[in-house]
Structure formats: C-alpha cells, structure tokens
Coordinates of N, CA and C in Angstrom, one line a residue:
M1 N 1.0 -0.9 -0.2 CA 0.2 -0.1 -0.1 C 0.9 0.9 0.3
G2 N 0.9 2.5 -0.7 CA 1.1 3.5 -1.0 C 1.1 4.3 0.2
S3 N 1.7 5.6 0.0 CA 1.5 6.4 0.9 C 0.6 7.9 0.6
T4 N 0.1 8.1 1.6 CA -1.1 9.4 1.3 C -0.4 10.7 0.5
C5 N -0.3 11.1 -0.4 CA 0.3 12.5 -0.8 C -0.8 13.4 0.0
C6 N -0.3 15.2 -0.4 CA -1.1 16.0 0.0 C -2.5 16.1 -0.2
S7 N -3.0 15.3 -1.2 CA -4.2 15.5 -1.6 C -5.2 14.5 -1.0
G8 N -4.6 13.5 -0.4 CA -5.4 12.2 -0.1 C -5.5 11.4 -0.9
Q9 N -4.7 11.6 -2.1 CA -4.6 10.1 -3.0 C -3.7 9.3 -2.7
E10 N -4.1 8.1 -2.8 CA -3.3 6.9 -2.5 C -1.6 6.9 -3.9
V11 N -0.6 6.9 -3.0 CA 0.5 7.0 -3.7 C 1.1 5.7 -4.5
S12 N 1.2 5.3 -5.0 CA 2.0 3.7 -5.0 C 2.1 3.6 -6.5
G13 N 3.8 3.1 -6.9 CA 4.0 2.9 -8.6 C 3.8 3.9 -9.2
E14 N 4.6 3.8 -10.4 CA 4.6 5.1 -11.4 C 3.1 5.3 -12.0
Q15 N 2.8 6.6 -11.9 CA 2.1 7.5 -12.3 C 2.3 8.2 -13.6
D16 N 0.8 8.3 -14.5 CA 1.1 9.3 -16.0 C 1.1 10.4 -15.3
V17 N 1.6 11.5 -16.0 CA 1.6 12.6 -15.7 C 0.9 13.4 -17.5
I18 N -0.2 14.0 -17.0 CA -0.8 15.0 -18.2 C -1.3 16.8 -17.6
L19 N -0.5 17.4 -18.5 CA -1.0 18.3 -18.6 C -2.7 19.3 -19.2
N20 N -3.2 19.4 -18.5 CA -4.6 20.0 -19.1 C -4.6 21.6 -19.1
V21 N -5.2 21.7 -20.0 CA -4.8 23.1 -20.5 C -6.5 23.7 -20.2
Y22 N -6.6 25.0 -20.4 CA -7.9 25.5 -20.2 C -7.6 26.7 -20.7
D23 N -8.7 27.5 -21.5 CA -9.0 28.8 -22.2 C -9.5 29.9 -21.0
V24 N -8.4 30.6 -20.8 CA -8.6 31.5 -19.8 C -10.1 32.3 -20.1
G25 N -10.6 32.3 -18.6 CA -12.1 32.6 -19.0 C -13.1 31.5 -19.6
N26 N -14.2 32.5 -19.9 CA -15.5 31.5 -20.5 C -16.7 32.2 -21.4
S27 N -15.9 33.6 -21.9 CA -16.5 34.2 -22.7 C -16.5 33.7 -24.2
F28 N -17.2 34.0 -24.7 CA -17.0 33.8 -26.5 C -15.7 34.4 -27.1
E29 N -15.5 36.0 -26.4 CA -14.4 36.3 -27.0 C -12.8 35.6 -26.5
M30 N -13.2 35.6 -25.5 CA -11.8 35.0 -25.0 C -11.5 33.1 -26.0
D31 N -13.1 32.8 -26.5 CA -12.5 31.7 -26.9 C -12.0 31.9 -28.2
F32 N -12.9 32.9 -29.0 CA -12.6 33.5 -30.2 C -11.0 33.7 -30.2
L33 N -10.6 34.5 -29.3 CA -9.3 34.7 -29.3 C -8.0 33.6 -29.5
N34 N -8.6 32.7 -28.6 CA -7.3 31.8 -28.2 C -7.7 30.8 -29.4
N35 N -8.6 30.6 -29.8 CA -8.6 29.9 -31.3 C -7.7 30.5 -31.7
V36 N -7.8 32.0 -32.4 CA -7.2 32.5 -33.6 C -5.3 32.4 -33.3
L37 N -5.1 32.9 -31.6 CA -3.5 32.4 -31.2 C -3.1 31.1 -31.4
Y38 N -3.7 30.5 -30.8 CA -3.4 28.6 -30.9 C -3.0 28.6 -32.6
L39 N -3.8 29.3 -33.4 CA -3.2 28.9 -34.7 C -1.6 29.5 -35.2
V40 N -1.3 30.1 -34.2 CA 0.0 30.9 -34.4 C 1.3 30.5 -33.1
G41 N 0.5 29.7 -32.5 CA 1.5 28.9 -31.2 C 1.8 29.3 -30.1
T42 N 0.4 30.1 -29.5 CA 0.4 30.6 -28.2 C -1.1 31.1 -27.8
G43 N -1.4 31.9 -26.9 CA -2.6 31.5 -26.2 C -2.1 32.1 -24.8
V44 N -3.8 32.2 -24.3 CA -4.3 32.8 -22.9 C -4.6 31.7 -22.2
Y45 N -4.1 30.9 -21.5 CA -4.2 30.0 -21.0 C -3.9 29.7 -19.3
H46 N -5.1 28.4 -18.6 CA -4.7 28.0 -17.7 C -4.1 26.9 -18.0
A47 N -3.4 26.2 -16.8 CA -2.7 24.8 -16.8 C -3.0 24.2 -15.7
G48 N -3.3 23.0 -15.6 CA -2.7 22.1 -14.3 C -2.7 20.8 -14.6
T49 N -1.6 20.4 -13.8 CA -0.6 19.1 -14.3 C -1.7 17.9 -13.1
Q50 N -2.2 17.4 -13.7 CA -2.9 16.1 -13.0 C -1.7 14.8 -13.3
I51 N -1.3 14.5 -12.0 CA -0.8 13.2 -11.5 C -1.2 12.0 -11.4
G52 N -1.7 11.1 -12.3 CA -2.5 9.9 -11.7 C -3.5 10.2 -12.4
K53 N -4.9 9.3 -11.8 CA -5.9 9.5 -11.9 C -7.0 10.4 -11.6
E54 N -6.6 11.6 -10.0 CA -7.6 11.7 -9.1 C -7.1 12.9 -8.9
V55 N -6.1 13.5 -9.3 CA -6.2 14.6 -8.9 C -5.6 15.6 -9.7
E56 N -5.8 16.5 -10.1 CA -4.6 17.7 -11.0 C -4.3 18.9 -9.6
W57 N -3.1 19.3 -9.9 CA -2.3 20.3 -9.6 C -2.4 21.5 -10.1
A58 N -2.4 22.4 -9.4 CA -2.0 24.3 -10.1 C -1.9 25.1 -8.6
Y59 N -1.9 26.2 -9.8 CA -1.5 27.5 -9.0 C -2.2 29.0 -8.9
G60 N -2.4 29.6 -7.6 CA -3.4 30.6 -8.3 C -2.6 31.7 -7.1
Y61 N -3.7 32.7 -7.3 CA -3.6 34.1 -6.3 C -4.1 33.6 -5.3
T62 N -3.5 34.1 -3.7 CA -4.2 33.5 -2.5 C -3.5 34.5 -1.4
P63 N -4.1 35.3 -0.9 CA -3.5 36.5 -0.1 C -2.8 35.9 1.2
K64 N -2.7 34.8 1.7 CA -2.1 34.2 2.5 C -1.4 32.7 2.1
G65 N -0.5 31.8 2.5 CA 0.0 31.0 2.3 C 0.3 30.5 0.7
S66 N 0.4 29.3 0.7 CA 0.6 28.6 -0.9 C -0.6 28.9 -1.7
G67 N 0.0 29.2 -2.7 CA -1.1 29.1 -3.8 C -1.6 28.2 -4.7
V68 N -0.7 26.9 -3.8 CA -0.7 25.7 -4.7 C -2.0 24.7 -4.2
F69 N -2.8 23.9 -5.2 CA -3.9 23.8 -4.8 C -4.3 22.6 -5.8
H70 N -5.2 21.4 -5.3 CA -5.8 21.0 -6.4 C -7.1 20.8 -6.2
C71 N -7.3 20.0 -7.3 CA -8.6 19.4 -7.4 C -8.9 18.3 -8.3
E72 N -10.1 18.3 -8.9 CA -10.5 17.0 -9.8 C -9.7 17.1 -11.0
P73 N -9.3 16.3 -11.7 CA -8.6 16.1 -13.2 C -9.9 16.9 -13.7
K74 N -9.6 18.1 -14.8 CA -10.2 19.1 -15.8 C -11.5 19.4 -15.0
G75 N -11.7 19.5 -13.7 CA -12.6 20.1 -13.1 C -12.1 21.5 -12.4
Y76 N -11.3 22.5 -13.4 CA -11.3 23.9 -13.1 C -11.9 24.7 -13.8
P77 N -13.1 25.4 -13.5 CA -14.3 26.1 -13.5 C -13.9 27.0 -15.4
F78 N -12.7 27.1 -16.1 CA -12.4 27.6 -17.2 C -13.1 26.7 -18.2
K79 N -12.7 27.3 -19.8 CA -13.3 26.0 -21.0 C -11.6 24.8 -21.1
F80 N -12.4 23.9 -21.0 CA -10.9 22.5 -21.0 C -11.2 22.9 -22.7
R81 N -9.6 22.8 -22.7 CA -8.9 22.9 -24.7 C -8.8 21.7 -24.8
Q82 N -7.2 20.7 -24.0 CA -6.9 19.4 -24.5 C -6.3 19.0 -23.2
S83 N -5.8 18.2 -23.5 CA -4.8 17.4 -22.3 C -3.5 16.4 -23.1
I84 N -2.7 16.9 -22.7 CA -1.9 16.4 -23.1 C -0.7 15.5 -22.2
K85 N -0.3 14.4 -22.7 CA 0.3 12.6 -21.9 C 1.8 13.8 -22.1
L86 N 2.3 13.9 -20.4 CA 4.2 14.6 -20.7 C 5.1 13.4 -20.2
G87 N 4.3 12.3 -20.1 CA 5.3 11.1 -19.3 C 4.5 10.5 -18.2
T88 N 5.9 9.5 -17.6 CA 5.1 9.0 -16.4 C 6.6 9.0 -15.2
T89 N 6.0 9.8 -14.1 CA 6.9 10.0 -13.0 C 7.3 9.0 -12.4
P90 N 8.8 9.2 -12.6 CA 9.1 8.2 -11.4 C 9.3 8.2 -10.2
L91 N 8.3 9.3 -9.7 CA 8.5 9.6 -8.3 C 7.4 9.1 -7.5
Q92 N 7.2 8.7 -6.0 CA 6.4 7.9 -5.4 C 6.3 7.6 -4.3
G93 N 5.2 8.2 -3.6 CA 5.2 7.8 -2.1 C 6.0 9.1 -1.2
E94 N 6.8 8.9 -0.8 CA 7.5 10.5 0.0 C 8.1 10.9 -0.9
E95 N 8.6 10.6 -1.8 CA 9.5 11.4 -2.9 C 8.2 12.6 -3.3
L96 N 7.3 12.0 -4.1 CA 5.9 12.6 -4.6 C 5.6 13.5 -3.9
K97 N 5.4 13.8 -2.5 CA 4.9 14.6 -1.8 C 5.6 15.5 -1.5
E98 N 7.2 14.8 -1.0 CA 8.1 16.1 -1.5 C 8.1 16.8 -2.3
A99 N 8.1 16.1 -3.2 CA 8.2 17.2 -4.4 C 7.5 18.2 -4.7
I100 N 6.1 17.9 -4.3 CA 4.7 18.6 -4.5 C 5.0 20.0 -3.1
V101 N 5.4 19.6 -1.8 CA 5.7 20.5 -0.9 C 6.6 21.4 -0.7
K102 N 7.6 21.0 -1.3 CA 8.7 22.2 -2.3 C 8.3 23.1 -3.0
L103 N 7.2 22.7 -3.9 CA 6.7 23.7 -4.5 C 5.6 24.7 -4.3
E104 N 5.1 23.6 -3.0 CA 3.8 24.8 -1.8 C 4.7 25.8 -1.6
D105 N 6.0 25.2 -0.8 CA 6.5 26.3 -0.3 C 7.2 27.9 -1.3
Q106 N 7.5 27.0 -2.3 CA 7.9 28.0 -3.6 C 7.1 29.2 -4.1
F107 N 6.1 28.4 -4.5 CA 4.7 29.0 -4.9 C 3.9 29.6 -4.3
Q108 N 4.0 30.5 -3.2 CA 2.8 31.7 -2.3 C 2.0 32.2 -3.3
G109 N 1.1 32.2 -3.0 CA -0.3 32.7 -3.1 C 0.1 34.2 -3.0
E110 N 0.7 34.9 -2.8 CA 0.9 36.5 -2.4 C 1.7 36.8 -3.6
D111 N 2.7 35.9 -4.2 CA 4.0 35.6 -5.4 C 3.3 35.7 -6.5
Y112 N 1.5 35.4 -6.7 CA 1.4 35.1 -7.8 C 1.3 36.8 -9.1
D113 N 2.2 36.4 -10.1 CA 2.1 37.7 -11.1 C 1.3 37.0 -12.2
L114 N 0.7 37.6 -13.1 CA -0.2 37.1 -14.4 C 1.3 36.9 -15.3
L115 N 2.1 37.5 -15.3 CA 3.1 37.8 -16.5 C 4.4 36.7 -15.9
H116 N 5.0 36.9 -14.8 CA 6.4 36.4 -15.0 C 6.1 35.0 -13.3
K117 N 5.2 34.9 -12.7 CA 4.9 33.4 -12.0 C 3.6 33.1 -11.8
N118 N 2.4 32.5 -12.7 CA 0.9 32.3 -13.1 C 1.6 30.9 -12.9
C119 N 0.0 30.3 -13.0 CA 0.2 28.7 -13.0 C 0.5 28.0 -14.2
C120 N 1.0 28.7 -15.5 CA 2.1 27.9 -16.3 C 3.3 27.5 -15.5
H121 N 3.3 28.6 -15.5 CA 4.7 28.8 -14.3 C 5.1 27.3 -13.7
F122 N 4.0 27.4 -13.0 CA 4.3 26.3 -11.7 C 3.7 24.6 -12.3
A123 N 3.1 24.7 -13.6 CA 2.9 23.6 -14.2 C 4.6 23.2 -14.6
V124 N 5.5 24.1 -15.3 CA 6.5 23.9 -15.9 C 7.7 23.7 -14.7
A125 N 7.7 24.1 -13.2 CA 8.1 23.4 -12.5 C 7.8 21.9 -11.9
L126 N 6.6 21.9 -11.9 CA 6.2 20.8 -11.3 C 6.8 19.6 -12.7
C127 N 6.4 19.9 -13.6 CA 6.8 18.7 -14.2 C 8.4 18.4 -14.4
Q128 N 9.4 19.4 -14.3 CA 10.4 19.5 -14.1 C 10.9 18.7 -12.5
A129 N 10.2 18.7 -11.6 CA 9.9 18.0 -10.5 C 9.9 16.6 -10.5
L130 N 9.0 16.6 -11.6 CA 8.6 15.3 -11.5 C 9.0 14.1 -12.7
Q131 N 10.2 14.7 -13.3 CA 10.7 14.0 -14.2 C 10.0 13.3 -15.3
V132 N 9.4 14.5 -15.6 CA 8.5 14.2 -17.4 C 9.5 14.9 -18.6
E133 N 8.3 15.2 -20.2 CA 8.7 16.0 -20.6 C 8.4 17.1 -20.3
N134 N 8.7 18.7 -21.0 CA 8.4 19.9 -20.5 C 7.2 20.6 -20.9
V135 N 6.8 21.1 -20.6 CA 5.6 22.0 -20.8 C 5.3 22.7 -22.4
P136 N 4.7 22.1 -23.7 CA 4.4 22.5 -24.5 C 5.1 24.1 -24.7
H137 N 5.6 24.9 -25.2 CA 6.1 26.0 -25.2 C 4.9 26.8 -25.7
W138 N 3.7 26.8 -26.4 CA 2.7 27.3 -26.8 C 1.8 27.8 -25.9
V139 N 1.7 26.6 -24.7 CA 1.0 26.7 -23.1 C 1.4 27.9 -22.3
T140 N 3.1 28.5 -22.6 CA 3.7 29.9 -21.8 C 4.1 30.8 -22.5
S141 N 4.1 30.6 -23.7 CA 4.6 31.8 -24.7 C 4.2 33.1 -24.2
L142 N 3.0 33.2 -24.4 CA 2.5 34.5 -24.5 C 2.4 35.1 -23.4
A143 N 2.4 34.5 -22.1 CA 2.8 35.2 -20.9 C 4.5 35.5 -20.8
G144 N 5.5 34.2 -21.6 CA 7.4 35.1 -22.0 C 7.0 36.2 -22.5
I145 N 6.3 36.3 -23.7 CA 6.5 37.7 -24.5 C 6.1 38.7 -24.1
A146 N 4.6 38.6 -23.6 CA 4.7 40.2 -22.7 C 5.8 40.4 -21.6
A147 N 5.9 39.6 -20.6 CA 6.5 39.3 -19.6 C 8.1 40.6 -20.3
F148 N 8.6 39.8 -21.5 CA 9.8 40.8 -21.9 C 9.4 42.1 -22.4
V149 N 8.3 42.5 -22.9 CA 7.8 43.6 -23.1 C 8.0 44.4 -22.2
V150 N 6.9 43.6 -21.2 CA 6.6 44.9 -20.1 C 8.2 44.9 -19.3
D151 N 8.9 44.1 -19.5 CA 10.2 44.6 -18.5 C 11.3 45.4 -19.6
E152 N 11.4 45.2 -20.5 CA 12.0 46.1 -22.0 C 11.5 47.2 -21.3
E153 N 10.3 47.7 -21.2 CA 9.9 48.9 -21.1 C 10.0 49.7 -19.4
Q154 N 10.5 49.2 -18.8 CA 11.3 49.7 -17.3 C 11.9 49.6 -17.3

C-alpha cells in the first residue's frame, strides 16, 4: 500500500502525468481569441498538472499561504481545451509528496504574477520535479513574450 500524498490520493507505483490546458475565462471573445492565437502557437491559458487519475495540481493567487491547490482532473471552471500526456513520473510515495510540498513553499499565493509567476510557470516547475517532458512552449509563450515587453519598457 502506498503513502498518502497531500491531496489524500493513494500513491503507489509510477503514475502518468498529464497537462490539462484551459482557455482563461469562459467568454465567447476569449474563446475566439484563443482559437486564433492557437493557430500561431500561443494563447491565454490556465494549466493544471494531473498526476495519476484522481488529482490535478495548479497555482493561483491567494493573500496568505501557498497558492498551490488541487482539484479533480479537468475540474477547473475555465473552458477545457486539451490534455497532453507528458510521461510517467518515477516519483512515488514520500518522494512525490516531498516534491509537491517543496513547490508549495516556492509558490506562495501572494507572489502570483500574471506574467512572471503564474499557473503555467508552476506547471513547468512541477513537470521538471516529476521528471517528465517539458510543458509545450505554446502554453507558456504569450506570458513570456508579454513579460519580456513589459520588462524592457521599465
């Protein structure tokens, strides 16, 4: 029997890691914008990292404590766009729990920044910790471009 991870999910054996990508917002305009931006390799997205079949991890703003949270896979309230399998993590049990706890400390809710430290940046960090493939560039590229422009202006 495996150990219990932060979410209460039983963790034993290797687990698939899936990136769930959502369009930010639920409006027709945002849907249209993301459909166009997707064609040129970018968009305005929320990303959650699913580990196994029962839990999806993500990051967002909160005034106190860690901004890391979990929900049911594909359970975020934005419009679901697609899932991307990124591999199988070799981490399990305490190793997996420690990786998530470490990221909970690094991703405090008050540090959330739309351009520099958002849910997509968390997904990148979590996927690196899980030792799976990188998050596809199109998921993070718009925030990276915008951050570069804003930083250059200052």
